[in-house]
JSON list of C-alpha atoms in Angstrom, two decimals:
[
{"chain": "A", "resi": 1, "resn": "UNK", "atom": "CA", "xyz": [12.35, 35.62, -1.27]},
{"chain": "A", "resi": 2, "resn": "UNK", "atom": "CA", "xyz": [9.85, 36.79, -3.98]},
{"chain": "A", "resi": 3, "resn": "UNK", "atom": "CA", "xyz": [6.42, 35.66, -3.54]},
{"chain": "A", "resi": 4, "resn": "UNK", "atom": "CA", "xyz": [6.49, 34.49, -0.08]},
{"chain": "A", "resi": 5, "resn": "UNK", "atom": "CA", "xyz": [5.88, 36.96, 2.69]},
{"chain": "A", "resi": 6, "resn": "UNK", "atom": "CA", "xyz": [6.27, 35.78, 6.75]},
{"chain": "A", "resi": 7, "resn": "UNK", "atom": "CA", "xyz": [5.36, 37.89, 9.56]},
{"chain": "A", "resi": 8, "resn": "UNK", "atom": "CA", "xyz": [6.25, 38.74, 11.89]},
{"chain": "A", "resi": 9, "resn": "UNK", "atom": "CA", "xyz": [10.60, 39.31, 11.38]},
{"chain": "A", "resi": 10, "resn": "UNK", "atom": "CA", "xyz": [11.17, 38.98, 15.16]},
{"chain": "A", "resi": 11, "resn": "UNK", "atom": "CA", "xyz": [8.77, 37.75, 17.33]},
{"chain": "A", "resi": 12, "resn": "UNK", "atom": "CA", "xyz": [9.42, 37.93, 21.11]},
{"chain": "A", "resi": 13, "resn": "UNK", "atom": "CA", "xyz": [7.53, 35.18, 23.58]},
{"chain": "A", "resi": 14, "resn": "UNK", "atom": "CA", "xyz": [7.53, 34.71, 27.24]},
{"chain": "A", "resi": 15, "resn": "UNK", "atom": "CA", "xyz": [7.29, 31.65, 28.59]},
{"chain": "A", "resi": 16, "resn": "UNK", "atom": "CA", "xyz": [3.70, 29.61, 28.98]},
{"chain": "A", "resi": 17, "resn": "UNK", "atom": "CA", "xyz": [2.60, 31.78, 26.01]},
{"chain": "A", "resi": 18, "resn": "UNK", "atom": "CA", "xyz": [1.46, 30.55, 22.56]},
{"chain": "A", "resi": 19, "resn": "UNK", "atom": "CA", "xyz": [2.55, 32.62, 19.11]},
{"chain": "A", "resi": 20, "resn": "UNK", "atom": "CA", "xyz": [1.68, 32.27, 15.72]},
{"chain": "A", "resi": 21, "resn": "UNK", "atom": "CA", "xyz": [4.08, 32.82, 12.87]},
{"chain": "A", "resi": 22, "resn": "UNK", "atom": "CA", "xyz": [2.35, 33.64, 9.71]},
{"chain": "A", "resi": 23, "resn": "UNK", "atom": "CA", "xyz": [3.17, 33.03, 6.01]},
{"chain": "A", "resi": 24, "resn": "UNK", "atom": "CA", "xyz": [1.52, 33.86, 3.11]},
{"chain": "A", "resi": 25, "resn": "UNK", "atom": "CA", "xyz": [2.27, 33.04, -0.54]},
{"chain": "A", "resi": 26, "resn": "UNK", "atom": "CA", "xyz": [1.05, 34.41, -3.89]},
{"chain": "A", "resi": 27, "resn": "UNK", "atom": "CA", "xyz": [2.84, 31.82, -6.23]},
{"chain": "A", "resi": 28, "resn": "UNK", "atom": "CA", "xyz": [-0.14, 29.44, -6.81]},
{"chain": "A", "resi": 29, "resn": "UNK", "atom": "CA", "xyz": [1.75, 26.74, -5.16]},
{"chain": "A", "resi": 30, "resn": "UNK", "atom": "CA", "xyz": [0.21, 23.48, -3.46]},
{"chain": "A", "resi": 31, "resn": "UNK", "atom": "CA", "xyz": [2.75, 22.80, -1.16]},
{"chain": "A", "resi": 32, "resn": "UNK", "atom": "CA", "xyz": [4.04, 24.82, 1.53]},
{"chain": "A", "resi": 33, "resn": "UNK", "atom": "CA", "xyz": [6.33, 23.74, 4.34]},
{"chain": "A", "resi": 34, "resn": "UNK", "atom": "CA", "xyz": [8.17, 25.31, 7.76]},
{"chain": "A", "resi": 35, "resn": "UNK", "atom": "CA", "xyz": [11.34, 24.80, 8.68]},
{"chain": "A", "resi": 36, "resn": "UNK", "atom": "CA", "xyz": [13.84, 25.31, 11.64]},
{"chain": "A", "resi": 37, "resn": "UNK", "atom": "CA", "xyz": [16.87, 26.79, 11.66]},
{"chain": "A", "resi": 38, "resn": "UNK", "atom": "CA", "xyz": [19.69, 26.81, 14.14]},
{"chain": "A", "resi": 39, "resn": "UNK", "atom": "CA", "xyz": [23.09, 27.21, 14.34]},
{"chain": "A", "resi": 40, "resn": "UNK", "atom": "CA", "xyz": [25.10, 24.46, 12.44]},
{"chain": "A", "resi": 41, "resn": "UNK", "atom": "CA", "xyz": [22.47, 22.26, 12.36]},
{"chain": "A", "resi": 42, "resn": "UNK", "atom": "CA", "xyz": [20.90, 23.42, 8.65]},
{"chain": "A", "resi": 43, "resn": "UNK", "atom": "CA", "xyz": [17.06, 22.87, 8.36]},
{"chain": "A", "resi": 44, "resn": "UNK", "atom": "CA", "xyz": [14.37, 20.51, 9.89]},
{"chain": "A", "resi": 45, "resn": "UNK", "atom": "CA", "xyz": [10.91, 20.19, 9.02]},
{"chain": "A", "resi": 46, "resn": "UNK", "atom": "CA", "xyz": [8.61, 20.85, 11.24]},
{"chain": "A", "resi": 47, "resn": "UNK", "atom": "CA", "xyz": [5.00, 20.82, 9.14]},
{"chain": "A", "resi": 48, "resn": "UNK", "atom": "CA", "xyz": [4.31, 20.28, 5.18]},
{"chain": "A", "resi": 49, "resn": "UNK", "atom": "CA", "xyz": [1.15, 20.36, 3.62]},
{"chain": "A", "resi": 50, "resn": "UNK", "atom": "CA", "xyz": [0.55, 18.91, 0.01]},
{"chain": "A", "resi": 51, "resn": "UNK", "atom": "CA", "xyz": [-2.73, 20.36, 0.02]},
{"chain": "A", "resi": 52, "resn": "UNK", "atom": "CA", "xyz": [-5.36, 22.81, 0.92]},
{"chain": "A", "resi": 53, "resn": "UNK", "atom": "CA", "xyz": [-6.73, 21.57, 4.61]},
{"chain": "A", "resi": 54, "resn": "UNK", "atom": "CA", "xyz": [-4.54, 18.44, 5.08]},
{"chain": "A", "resi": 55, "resn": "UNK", "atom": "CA", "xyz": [-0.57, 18.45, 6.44]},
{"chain": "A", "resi": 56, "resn": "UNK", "atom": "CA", "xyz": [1.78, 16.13, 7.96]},
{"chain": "A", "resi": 57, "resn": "UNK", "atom": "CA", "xyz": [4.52, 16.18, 10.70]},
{"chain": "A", "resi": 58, "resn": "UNK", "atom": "CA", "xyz": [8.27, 16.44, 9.84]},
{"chain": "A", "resi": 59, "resn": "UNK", "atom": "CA", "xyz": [10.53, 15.20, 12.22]},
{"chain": "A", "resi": 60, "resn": "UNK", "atom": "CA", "xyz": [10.02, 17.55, 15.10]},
{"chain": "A", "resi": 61, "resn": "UNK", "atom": "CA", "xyz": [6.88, 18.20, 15.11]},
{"chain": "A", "resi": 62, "resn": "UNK", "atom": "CA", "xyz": [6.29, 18.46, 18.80]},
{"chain": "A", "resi": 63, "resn": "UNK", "atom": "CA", "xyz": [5.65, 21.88, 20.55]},
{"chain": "A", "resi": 64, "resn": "UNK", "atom": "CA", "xyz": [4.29, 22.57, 17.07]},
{"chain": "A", "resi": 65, "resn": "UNK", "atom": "CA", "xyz": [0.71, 22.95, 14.72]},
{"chain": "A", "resi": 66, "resn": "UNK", "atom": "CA", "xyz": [-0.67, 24.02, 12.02]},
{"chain": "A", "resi": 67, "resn": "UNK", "atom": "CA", "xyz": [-2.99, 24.52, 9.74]},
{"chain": "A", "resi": 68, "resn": "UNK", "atom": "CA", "xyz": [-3.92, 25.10, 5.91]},
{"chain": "A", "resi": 69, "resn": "UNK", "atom": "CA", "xyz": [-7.52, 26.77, 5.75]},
{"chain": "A", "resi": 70, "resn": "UNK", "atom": "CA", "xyz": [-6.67, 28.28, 2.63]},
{"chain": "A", "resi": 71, "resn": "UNK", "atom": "CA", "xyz": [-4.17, 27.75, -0.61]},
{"chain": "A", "resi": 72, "resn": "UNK", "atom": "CA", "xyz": [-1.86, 30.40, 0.23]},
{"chain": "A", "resi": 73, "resn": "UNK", "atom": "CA", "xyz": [-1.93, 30.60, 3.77]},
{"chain": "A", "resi": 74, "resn": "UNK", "atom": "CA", "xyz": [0.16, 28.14, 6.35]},
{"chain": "A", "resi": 75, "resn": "UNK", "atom": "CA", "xyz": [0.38, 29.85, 10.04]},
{"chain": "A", "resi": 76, "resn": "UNK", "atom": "CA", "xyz": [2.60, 28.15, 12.44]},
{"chain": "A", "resi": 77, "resn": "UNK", "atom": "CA", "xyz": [1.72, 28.39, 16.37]},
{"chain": "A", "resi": 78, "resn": "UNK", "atom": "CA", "xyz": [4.66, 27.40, 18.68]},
{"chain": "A", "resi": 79, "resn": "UNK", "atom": "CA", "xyz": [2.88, 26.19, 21.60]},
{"chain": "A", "resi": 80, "resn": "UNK", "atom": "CA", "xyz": [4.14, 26.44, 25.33]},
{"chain": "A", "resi": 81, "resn": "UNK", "atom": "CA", "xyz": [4.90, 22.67, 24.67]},
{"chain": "A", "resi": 82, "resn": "UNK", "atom": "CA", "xyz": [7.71, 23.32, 22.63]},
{"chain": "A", "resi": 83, "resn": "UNK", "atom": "CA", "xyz": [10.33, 23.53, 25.48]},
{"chain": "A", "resi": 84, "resn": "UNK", "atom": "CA", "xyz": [13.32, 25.26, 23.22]},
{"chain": "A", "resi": 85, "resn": "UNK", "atom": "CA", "xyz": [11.92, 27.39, 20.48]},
{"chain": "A", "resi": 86, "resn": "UNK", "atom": "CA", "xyz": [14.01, 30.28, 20.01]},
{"chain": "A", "resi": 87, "resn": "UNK", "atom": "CA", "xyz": [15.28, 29.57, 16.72]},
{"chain": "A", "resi": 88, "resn": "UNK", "atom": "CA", "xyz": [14.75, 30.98, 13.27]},
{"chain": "A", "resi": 89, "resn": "UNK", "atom": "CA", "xyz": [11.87, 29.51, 11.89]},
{"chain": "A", "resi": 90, "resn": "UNK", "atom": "CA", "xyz": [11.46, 29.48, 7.71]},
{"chain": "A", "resi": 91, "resn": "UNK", "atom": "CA", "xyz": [8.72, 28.78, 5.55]},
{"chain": "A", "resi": 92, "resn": "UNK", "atom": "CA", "xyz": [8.49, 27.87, 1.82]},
{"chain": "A", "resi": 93, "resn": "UNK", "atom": "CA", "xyz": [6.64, 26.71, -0.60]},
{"chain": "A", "resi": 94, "resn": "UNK", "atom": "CA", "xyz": [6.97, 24.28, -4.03]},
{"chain": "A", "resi": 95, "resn": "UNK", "atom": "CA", "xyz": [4.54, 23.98, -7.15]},
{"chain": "A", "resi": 96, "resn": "UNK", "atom": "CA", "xyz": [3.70, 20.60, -6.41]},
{"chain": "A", "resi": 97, "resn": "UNK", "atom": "CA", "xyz": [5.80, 17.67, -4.72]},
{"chain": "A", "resi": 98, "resn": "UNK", "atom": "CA", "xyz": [7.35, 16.03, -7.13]},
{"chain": "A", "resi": 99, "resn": "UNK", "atom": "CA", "xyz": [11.10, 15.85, -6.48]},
{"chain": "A", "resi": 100, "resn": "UNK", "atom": "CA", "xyz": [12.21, 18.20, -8.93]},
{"chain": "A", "resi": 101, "resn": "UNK", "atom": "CA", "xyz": [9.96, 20.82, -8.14]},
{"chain": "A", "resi": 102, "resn": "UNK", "atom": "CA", "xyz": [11.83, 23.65, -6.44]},
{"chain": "A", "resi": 103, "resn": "UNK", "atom": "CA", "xyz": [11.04, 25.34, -2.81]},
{"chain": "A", "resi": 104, "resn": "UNK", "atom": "CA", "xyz": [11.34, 28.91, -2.58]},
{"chain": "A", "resi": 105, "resn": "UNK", "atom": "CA", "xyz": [11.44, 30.36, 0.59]},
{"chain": "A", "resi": 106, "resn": "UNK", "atom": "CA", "xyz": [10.22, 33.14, 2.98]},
{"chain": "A", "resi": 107, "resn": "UNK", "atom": "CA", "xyz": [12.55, 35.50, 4.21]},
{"chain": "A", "resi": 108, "resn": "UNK", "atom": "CA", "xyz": [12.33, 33.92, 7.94]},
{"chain": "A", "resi": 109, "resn": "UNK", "atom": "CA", "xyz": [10.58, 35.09, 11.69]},
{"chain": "A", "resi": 110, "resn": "UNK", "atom": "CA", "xyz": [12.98, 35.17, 14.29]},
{"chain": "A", "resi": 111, "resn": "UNK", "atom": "CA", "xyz": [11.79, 33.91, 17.27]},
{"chain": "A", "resi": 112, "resn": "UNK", "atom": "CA", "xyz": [13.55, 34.51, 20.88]},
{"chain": "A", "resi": 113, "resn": "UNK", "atom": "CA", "xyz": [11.95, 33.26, 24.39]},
{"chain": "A", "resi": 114, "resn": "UNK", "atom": "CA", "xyz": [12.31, 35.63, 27.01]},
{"chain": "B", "resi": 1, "resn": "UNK", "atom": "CA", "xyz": [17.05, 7.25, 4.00]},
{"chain": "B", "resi": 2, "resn": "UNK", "atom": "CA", "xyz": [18.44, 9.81, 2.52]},
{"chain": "B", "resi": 3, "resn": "UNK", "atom": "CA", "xyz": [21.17, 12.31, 3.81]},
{"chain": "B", "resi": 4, "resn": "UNK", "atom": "CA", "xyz": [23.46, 15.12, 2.45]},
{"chain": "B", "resi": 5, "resn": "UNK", "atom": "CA", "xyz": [26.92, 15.96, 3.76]},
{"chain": "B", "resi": 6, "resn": "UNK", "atom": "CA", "xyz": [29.04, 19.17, 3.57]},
{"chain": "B", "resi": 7, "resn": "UNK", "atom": "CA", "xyz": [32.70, 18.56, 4.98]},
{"chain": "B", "resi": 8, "resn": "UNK", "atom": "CA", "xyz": [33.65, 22.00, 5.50]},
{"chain": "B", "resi": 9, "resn": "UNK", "atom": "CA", "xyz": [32.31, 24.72, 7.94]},
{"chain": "B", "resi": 10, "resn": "UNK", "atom": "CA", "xyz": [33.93, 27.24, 6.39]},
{"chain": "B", "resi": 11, "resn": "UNK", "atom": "CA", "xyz": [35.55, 27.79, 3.07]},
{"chain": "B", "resi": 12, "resn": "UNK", "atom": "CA", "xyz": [38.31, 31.02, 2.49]},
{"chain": "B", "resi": 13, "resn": "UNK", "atom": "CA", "xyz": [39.06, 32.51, -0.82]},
{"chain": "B", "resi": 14, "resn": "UNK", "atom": "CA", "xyz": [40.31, 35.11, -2.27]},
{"chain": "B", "resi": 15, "resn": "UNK", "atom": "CA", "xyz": [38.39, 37.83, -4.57]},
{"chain": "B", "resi": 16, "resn": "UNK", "atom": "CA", "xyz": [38.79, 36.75, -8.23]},
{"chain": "B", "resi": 17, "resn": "UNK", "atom": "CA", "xyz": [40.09, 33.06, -7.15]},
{"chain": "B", "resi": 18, "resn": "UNK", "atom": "CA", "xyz": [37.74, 30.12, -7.80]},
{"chain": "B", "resi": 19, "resn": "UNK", "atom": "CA", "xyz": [36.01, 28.81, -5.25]},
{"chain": "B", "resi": 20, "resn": "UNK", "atom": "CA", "xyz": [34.52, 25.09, -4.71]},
{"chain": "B", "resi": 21, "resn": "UNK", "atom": "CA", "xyz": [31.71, 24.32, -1.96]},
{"chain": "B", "resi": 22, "resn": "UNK", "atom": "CA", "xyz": [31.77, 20.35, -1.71]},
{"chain": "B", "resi": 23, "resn": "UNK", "atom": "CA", "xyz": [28.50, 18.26, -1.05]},
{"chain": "B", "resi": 24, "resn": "UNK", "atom": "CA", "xyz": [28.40, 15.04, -0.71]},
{"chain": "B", "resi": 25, "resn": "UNK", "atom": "CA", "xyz": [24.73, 12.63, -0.90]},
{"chain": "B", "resi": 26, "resn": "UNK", "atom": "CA", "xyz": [23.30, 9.33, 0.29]},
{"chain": "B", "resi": 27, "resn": "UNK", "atom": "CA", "xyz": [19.79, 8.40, -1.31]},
{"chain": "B", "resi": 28, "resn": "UNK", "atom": "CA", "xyz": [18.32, 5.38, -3.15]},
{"chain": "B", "resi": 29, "resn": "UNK", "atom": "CA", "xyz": [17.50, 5.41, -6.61]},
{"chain": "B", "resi": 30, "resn": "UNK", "atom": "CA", "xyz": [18.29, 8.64, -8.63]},
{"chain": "B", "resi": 31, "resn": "UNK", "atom": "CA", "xyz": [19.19, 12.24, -6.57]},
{"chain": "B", "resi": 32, "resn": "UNK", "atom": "CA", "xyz": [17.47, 14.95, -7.08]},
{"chain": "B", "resi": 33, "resn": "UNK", "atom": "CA", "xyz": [19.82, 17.50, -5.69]},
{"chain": "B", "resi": 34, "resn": "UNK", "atom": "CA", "xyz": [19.75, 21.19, -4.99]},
{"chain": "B", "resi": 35, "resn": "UNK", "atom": "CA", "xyz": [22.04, 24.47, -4.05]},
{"chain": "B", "resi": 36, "resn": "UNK", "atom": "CA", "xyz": [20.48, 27.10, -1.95]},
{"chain": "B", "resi": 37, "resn": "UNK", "atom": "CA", "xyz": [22.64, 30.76, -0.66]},
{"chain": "B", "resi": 38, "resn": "UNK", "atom": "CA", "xyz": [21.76, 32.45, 3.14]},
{"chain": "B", "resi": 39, "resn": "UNK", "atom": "CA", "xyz": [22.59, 35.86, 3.18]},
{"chain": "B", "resi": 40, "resn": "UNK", "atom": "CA", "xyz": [22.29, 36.92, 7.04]},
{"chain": "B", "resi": 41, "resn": "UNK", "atom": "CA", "xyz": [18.84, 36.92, 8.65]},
{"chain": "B", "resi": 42, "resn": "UNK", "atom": "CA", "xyz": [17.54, 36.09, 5.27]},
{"chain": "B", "resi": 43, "resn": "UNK", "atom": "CA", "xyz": [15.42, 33.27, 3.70]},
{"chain": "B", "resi": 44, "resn": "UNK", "atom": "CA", "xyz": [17.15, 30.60, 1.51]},
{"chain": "B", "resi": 45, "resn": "UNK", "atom": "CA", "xyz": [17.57, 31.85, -2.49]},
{"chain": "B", "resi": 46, "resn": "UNK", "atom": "CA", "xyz": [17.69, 28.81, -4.78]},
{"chain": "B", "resi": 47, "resn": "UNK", "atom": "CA", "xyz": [20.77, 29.10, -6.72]},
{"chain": "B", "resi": 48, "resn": "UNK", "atom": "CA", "xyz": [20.24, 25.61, -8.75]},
{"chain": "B", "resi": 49, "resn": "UNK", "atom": "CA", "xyz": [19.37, 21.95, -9.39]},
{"chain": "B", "resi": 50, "resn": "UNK", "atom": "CA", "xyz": [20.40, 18.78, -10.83]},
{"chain": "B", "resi": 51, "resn": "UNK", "atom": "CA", "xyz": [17.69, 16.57, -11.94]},
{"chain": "B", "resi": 52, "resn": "UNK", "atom": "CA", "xyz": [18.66, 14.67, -14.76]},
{"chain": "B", "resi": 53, "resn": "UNK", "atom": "CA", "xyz": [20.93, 15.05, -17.83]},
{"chain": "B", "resi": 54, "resn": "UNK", "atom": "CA", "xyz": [23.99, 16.69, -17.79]},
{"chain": "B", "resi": 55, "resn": "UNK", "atom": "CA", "xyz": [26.62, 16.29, -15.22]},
{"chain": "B", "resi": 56, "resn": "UNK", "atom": "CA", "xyz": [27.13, 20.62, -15.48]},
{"chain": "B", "resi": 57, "resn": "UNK", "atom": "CA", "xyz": [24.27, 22.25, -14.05]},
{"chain": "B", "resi": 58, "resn": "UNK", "atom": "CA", "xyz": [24.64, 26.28, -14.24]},
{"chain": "B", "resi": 59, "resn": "UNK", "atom": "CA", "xyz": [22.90, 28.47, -11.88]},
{"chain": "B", "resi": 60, "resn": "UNK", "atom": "CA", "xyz": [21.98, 32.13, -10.74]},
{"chain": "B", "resi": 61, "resn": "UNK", "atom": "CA", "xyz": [24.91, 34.83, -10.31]},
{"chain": "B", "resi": 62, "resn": "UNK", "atom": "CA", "xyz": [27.42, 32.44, -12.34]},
{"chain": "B", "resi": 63, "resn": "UNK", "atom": "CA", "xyz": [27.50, 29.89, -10.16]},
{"chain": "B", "resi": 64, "resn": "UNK", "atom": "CA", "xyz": [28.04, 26.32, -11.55]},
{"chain": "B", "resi": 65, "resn": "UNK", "atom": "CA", "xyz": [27.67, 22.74, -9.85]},
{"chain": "B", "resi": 66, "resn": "UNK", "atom": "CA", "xyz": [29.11, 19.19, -10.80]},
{"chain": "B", "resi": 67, "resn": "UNK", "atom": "CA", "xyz": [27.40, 15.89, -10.68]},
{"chain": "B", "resi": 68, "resn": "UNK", "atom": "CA", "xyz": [29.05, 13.14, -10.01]},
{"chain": "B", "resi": 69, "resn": "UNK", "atom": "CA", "xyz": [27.33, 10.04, -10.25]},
{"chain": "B", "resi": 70, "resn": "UNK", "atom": "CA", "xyz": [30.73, 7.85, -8.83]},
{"chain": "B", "resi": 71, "resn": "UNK", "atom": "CA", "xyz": [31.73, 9.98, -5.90]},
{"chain": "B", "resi": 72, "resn": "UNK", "atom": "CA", "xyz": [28.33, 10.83, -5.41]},
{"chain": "B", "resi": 73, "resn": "UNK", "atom": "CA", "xyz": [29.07, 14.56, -5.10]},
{"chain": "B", "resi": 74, "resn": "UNK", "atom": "CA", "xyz": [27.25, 17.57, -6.16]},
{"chain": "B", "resi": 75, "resn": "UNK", "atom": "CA", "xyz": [30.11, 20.27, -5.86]},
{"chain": "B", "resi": 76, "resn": "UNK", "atom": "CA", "xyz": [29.25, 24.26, -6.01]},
{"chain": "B", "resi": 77, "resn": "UNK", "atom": "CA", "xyz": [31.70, 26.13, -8.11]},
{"chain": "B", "resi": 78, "resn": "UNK", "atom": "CA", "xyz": [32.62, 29.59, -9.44]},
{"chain": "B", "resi": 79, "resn": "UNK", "atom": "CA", "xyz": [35.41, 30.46, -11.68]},
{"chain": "B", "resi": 80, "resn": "UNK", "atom": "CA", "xyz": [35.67, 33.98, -9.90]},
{"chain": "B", "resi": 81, "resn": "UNK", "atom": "CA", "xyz": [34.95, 34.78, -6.76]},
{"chain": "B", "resi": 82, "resn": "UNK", "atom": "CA", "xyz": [33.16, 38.33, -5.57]},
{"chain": "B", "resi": 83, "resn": "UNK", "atom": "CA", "xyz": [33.25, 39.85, -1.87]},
{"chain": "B", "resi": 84, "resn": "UNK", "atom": "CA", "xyz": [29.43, 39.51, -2.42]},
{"chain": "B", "resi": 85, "resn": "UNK", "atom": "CA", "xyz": [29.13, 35.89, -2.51]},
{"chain": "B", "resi": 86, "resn": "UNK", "atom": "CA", "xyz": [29.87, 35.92, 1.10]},
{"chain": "B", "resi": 87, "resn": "UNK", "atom": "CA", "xyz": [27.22, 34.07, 2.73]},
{"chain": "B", "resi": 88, "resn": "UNK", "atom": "CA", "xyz": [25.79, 30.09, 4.07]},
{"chain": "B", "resi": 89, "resn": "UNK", "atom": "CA", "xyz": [25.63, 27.74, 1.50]},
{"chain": "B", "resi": 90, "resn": "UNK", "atom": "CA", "xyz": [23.40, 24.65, 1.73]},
{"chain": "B", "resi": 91, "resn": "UNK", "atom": "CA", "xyz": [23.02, 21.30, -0.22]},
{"chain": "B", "resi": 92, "resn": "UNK", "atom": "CA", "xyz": [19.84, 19.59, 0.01]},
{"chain": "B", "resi": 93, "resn": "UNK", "atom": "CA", "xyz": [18.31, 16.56, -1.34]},
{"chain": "B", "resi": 94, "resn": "UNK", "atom": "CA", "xyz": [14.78, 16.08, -1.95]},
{"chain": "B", "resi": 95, "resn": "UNK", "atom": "CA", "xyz": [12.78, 12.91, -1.38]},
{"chain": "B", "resi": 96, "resn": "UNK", "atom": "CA", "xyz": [10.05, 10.78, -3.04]},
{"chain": "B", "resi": 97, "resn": "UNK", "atom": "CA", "xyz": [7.81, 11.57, -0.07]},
{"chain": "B", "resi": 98, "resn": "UNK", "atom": "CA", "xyz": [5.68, 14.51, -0.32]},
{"chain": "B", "resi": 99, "resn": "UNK", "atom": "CA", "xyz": [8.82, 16.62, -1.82]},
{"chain": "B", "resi": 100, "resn": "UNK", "atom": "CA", "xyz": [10.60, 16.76, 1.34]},
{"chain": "B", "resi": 101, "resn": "UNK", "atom": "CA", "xyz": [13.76, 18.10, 1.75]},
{"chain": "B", "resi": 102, "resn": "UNK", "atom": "CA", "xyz": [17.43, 16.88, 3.44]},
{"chain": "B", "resi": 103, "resn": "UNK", "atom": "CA", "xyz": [19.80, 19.80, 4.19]},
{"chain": "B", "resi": 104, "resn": "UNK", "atom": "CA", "xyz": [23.62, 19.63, 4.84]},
{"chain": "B", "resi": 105, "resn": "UNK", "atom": "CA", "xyz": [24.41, 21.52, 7.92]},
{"chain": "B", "resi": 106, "resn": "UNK", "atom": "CA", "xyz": [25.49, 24.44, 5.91]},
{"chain": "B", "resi": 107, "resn": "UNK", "atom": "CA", "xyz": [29.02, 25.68, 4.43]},
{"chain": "B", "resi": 108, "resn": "UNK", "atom": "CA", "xyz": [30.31, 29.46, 5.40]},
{"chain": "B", "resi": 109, "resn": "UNK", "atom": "CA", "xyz": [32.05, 31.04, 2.10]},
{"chain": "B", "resi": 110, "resn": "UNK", "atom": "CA", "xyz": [34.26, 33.99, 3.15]},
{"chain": "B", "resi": 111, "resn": "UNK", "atom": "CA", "xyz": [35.81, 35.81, 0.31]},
{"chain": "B", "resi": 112, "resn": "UNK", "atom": "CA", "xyz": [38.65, 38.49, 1.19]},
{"chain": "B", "resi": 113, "resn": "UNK", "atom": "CA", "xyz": [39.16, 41.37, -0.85]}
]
């Protein structure tokens, strides 16, 4: 997971209520991305960014934003729009994004909807 | 577009057998392909990559994947299997646009002592 730090591990939201996942990363890199993960259905993007202060929607993006004020940071806020969001949510982050550049990720935030 | 498949849910072996986690692609032009392990309630660890040159791409903890440009398959391998490679496996593929990624629903390696 080296490099790439995401807070909180389990996060905990009622319903109506807005949460931010955070992730930070120290590895220089100019693209960062989040993920969700459920069971047997592998990863879908949610949010990339190629670059500081501009980022593009994945393919399901709605519920979701973001935003990339800064190099290393890329918070994720799971609004009360986003009708199913327990899930385990994942964020990485390449050198650039050409294909071959590899994405390391974050080791994960748990979130559950009470 | 592009898409990854891994046929198996679950893959069994014993300690010290080899062990094969199949992956299959769909993309256009050349595949830029990738193995990544899950240990529970973990992030993704990059194990390896194929980007170009030889069909025998050898990765982290002695883990080993084929290319093959035919079948179009990108098989994970290991001669000898360890209790401690228990864990998800995932294939991805990455695209042209912006670096994004494809992931295969995931393979779950079991190995029994």
């Amino acid at each position: 997971d080296g490099g790439i730090t995401q807070s909180p591990k389990y996060l905990f939201r009622k319903e109506g209520q807005n949460v931010t996942l955070s992730c930070e990363q120290n590895l220089n890199h100019d693209a960062m991305y989040w993920y969700r993960q459920d069971p047997g259905q592998g990863l879908r993007l949610i949010y990339y960014s190629q670059i500081v202060n501009d980022f593009q929607k994945g393919d399901i993006a709605e519920g979701y934003s973001v935003s990339r004020e800064k190099k290393e940071s890329f918070p994720l806020t799971v609004t009360s729009a986003q009708k199913n969001p327990t899930a385990f949510y994942l964020c990485a982050s390449s050198q650039g994004t050409s294909r071959g550049d590899t994405q390391y990720f974050g080791p994960g935030t748990r979130l559950t909807v009470l | 577009a592009q898409s990854v498949a891994q046929p198996e849910d679950q893959v069994n072996v014993a300690e010290g057998n080899p062990l094969t986690v199949k992956c299959t692609y769909s993309v256009s032009g050349n595949p830029y392909l990738f193995w990544y392990v899950q240990y529970p309630n973990r992030g993704l660890q990059f194990l390896l990559k194929y980007i170009t040159g030889d069909n025998l791409v050898k990765g982290s903890y002695g883990f080993e994947a084929e290319f093959n440009k035919s079948q179009t398959s990108f098989h994970l391998k290991k001669p000898s299997a360890l209790v401690s490679d228990s864990a998800l496996y995932f294939c991805a593929v990455r695209d042209t646009n912006a670096g994004k990624s494809t992931f295969g629903d995931g393979t779950t390696l079991t190995v029994k002592p």
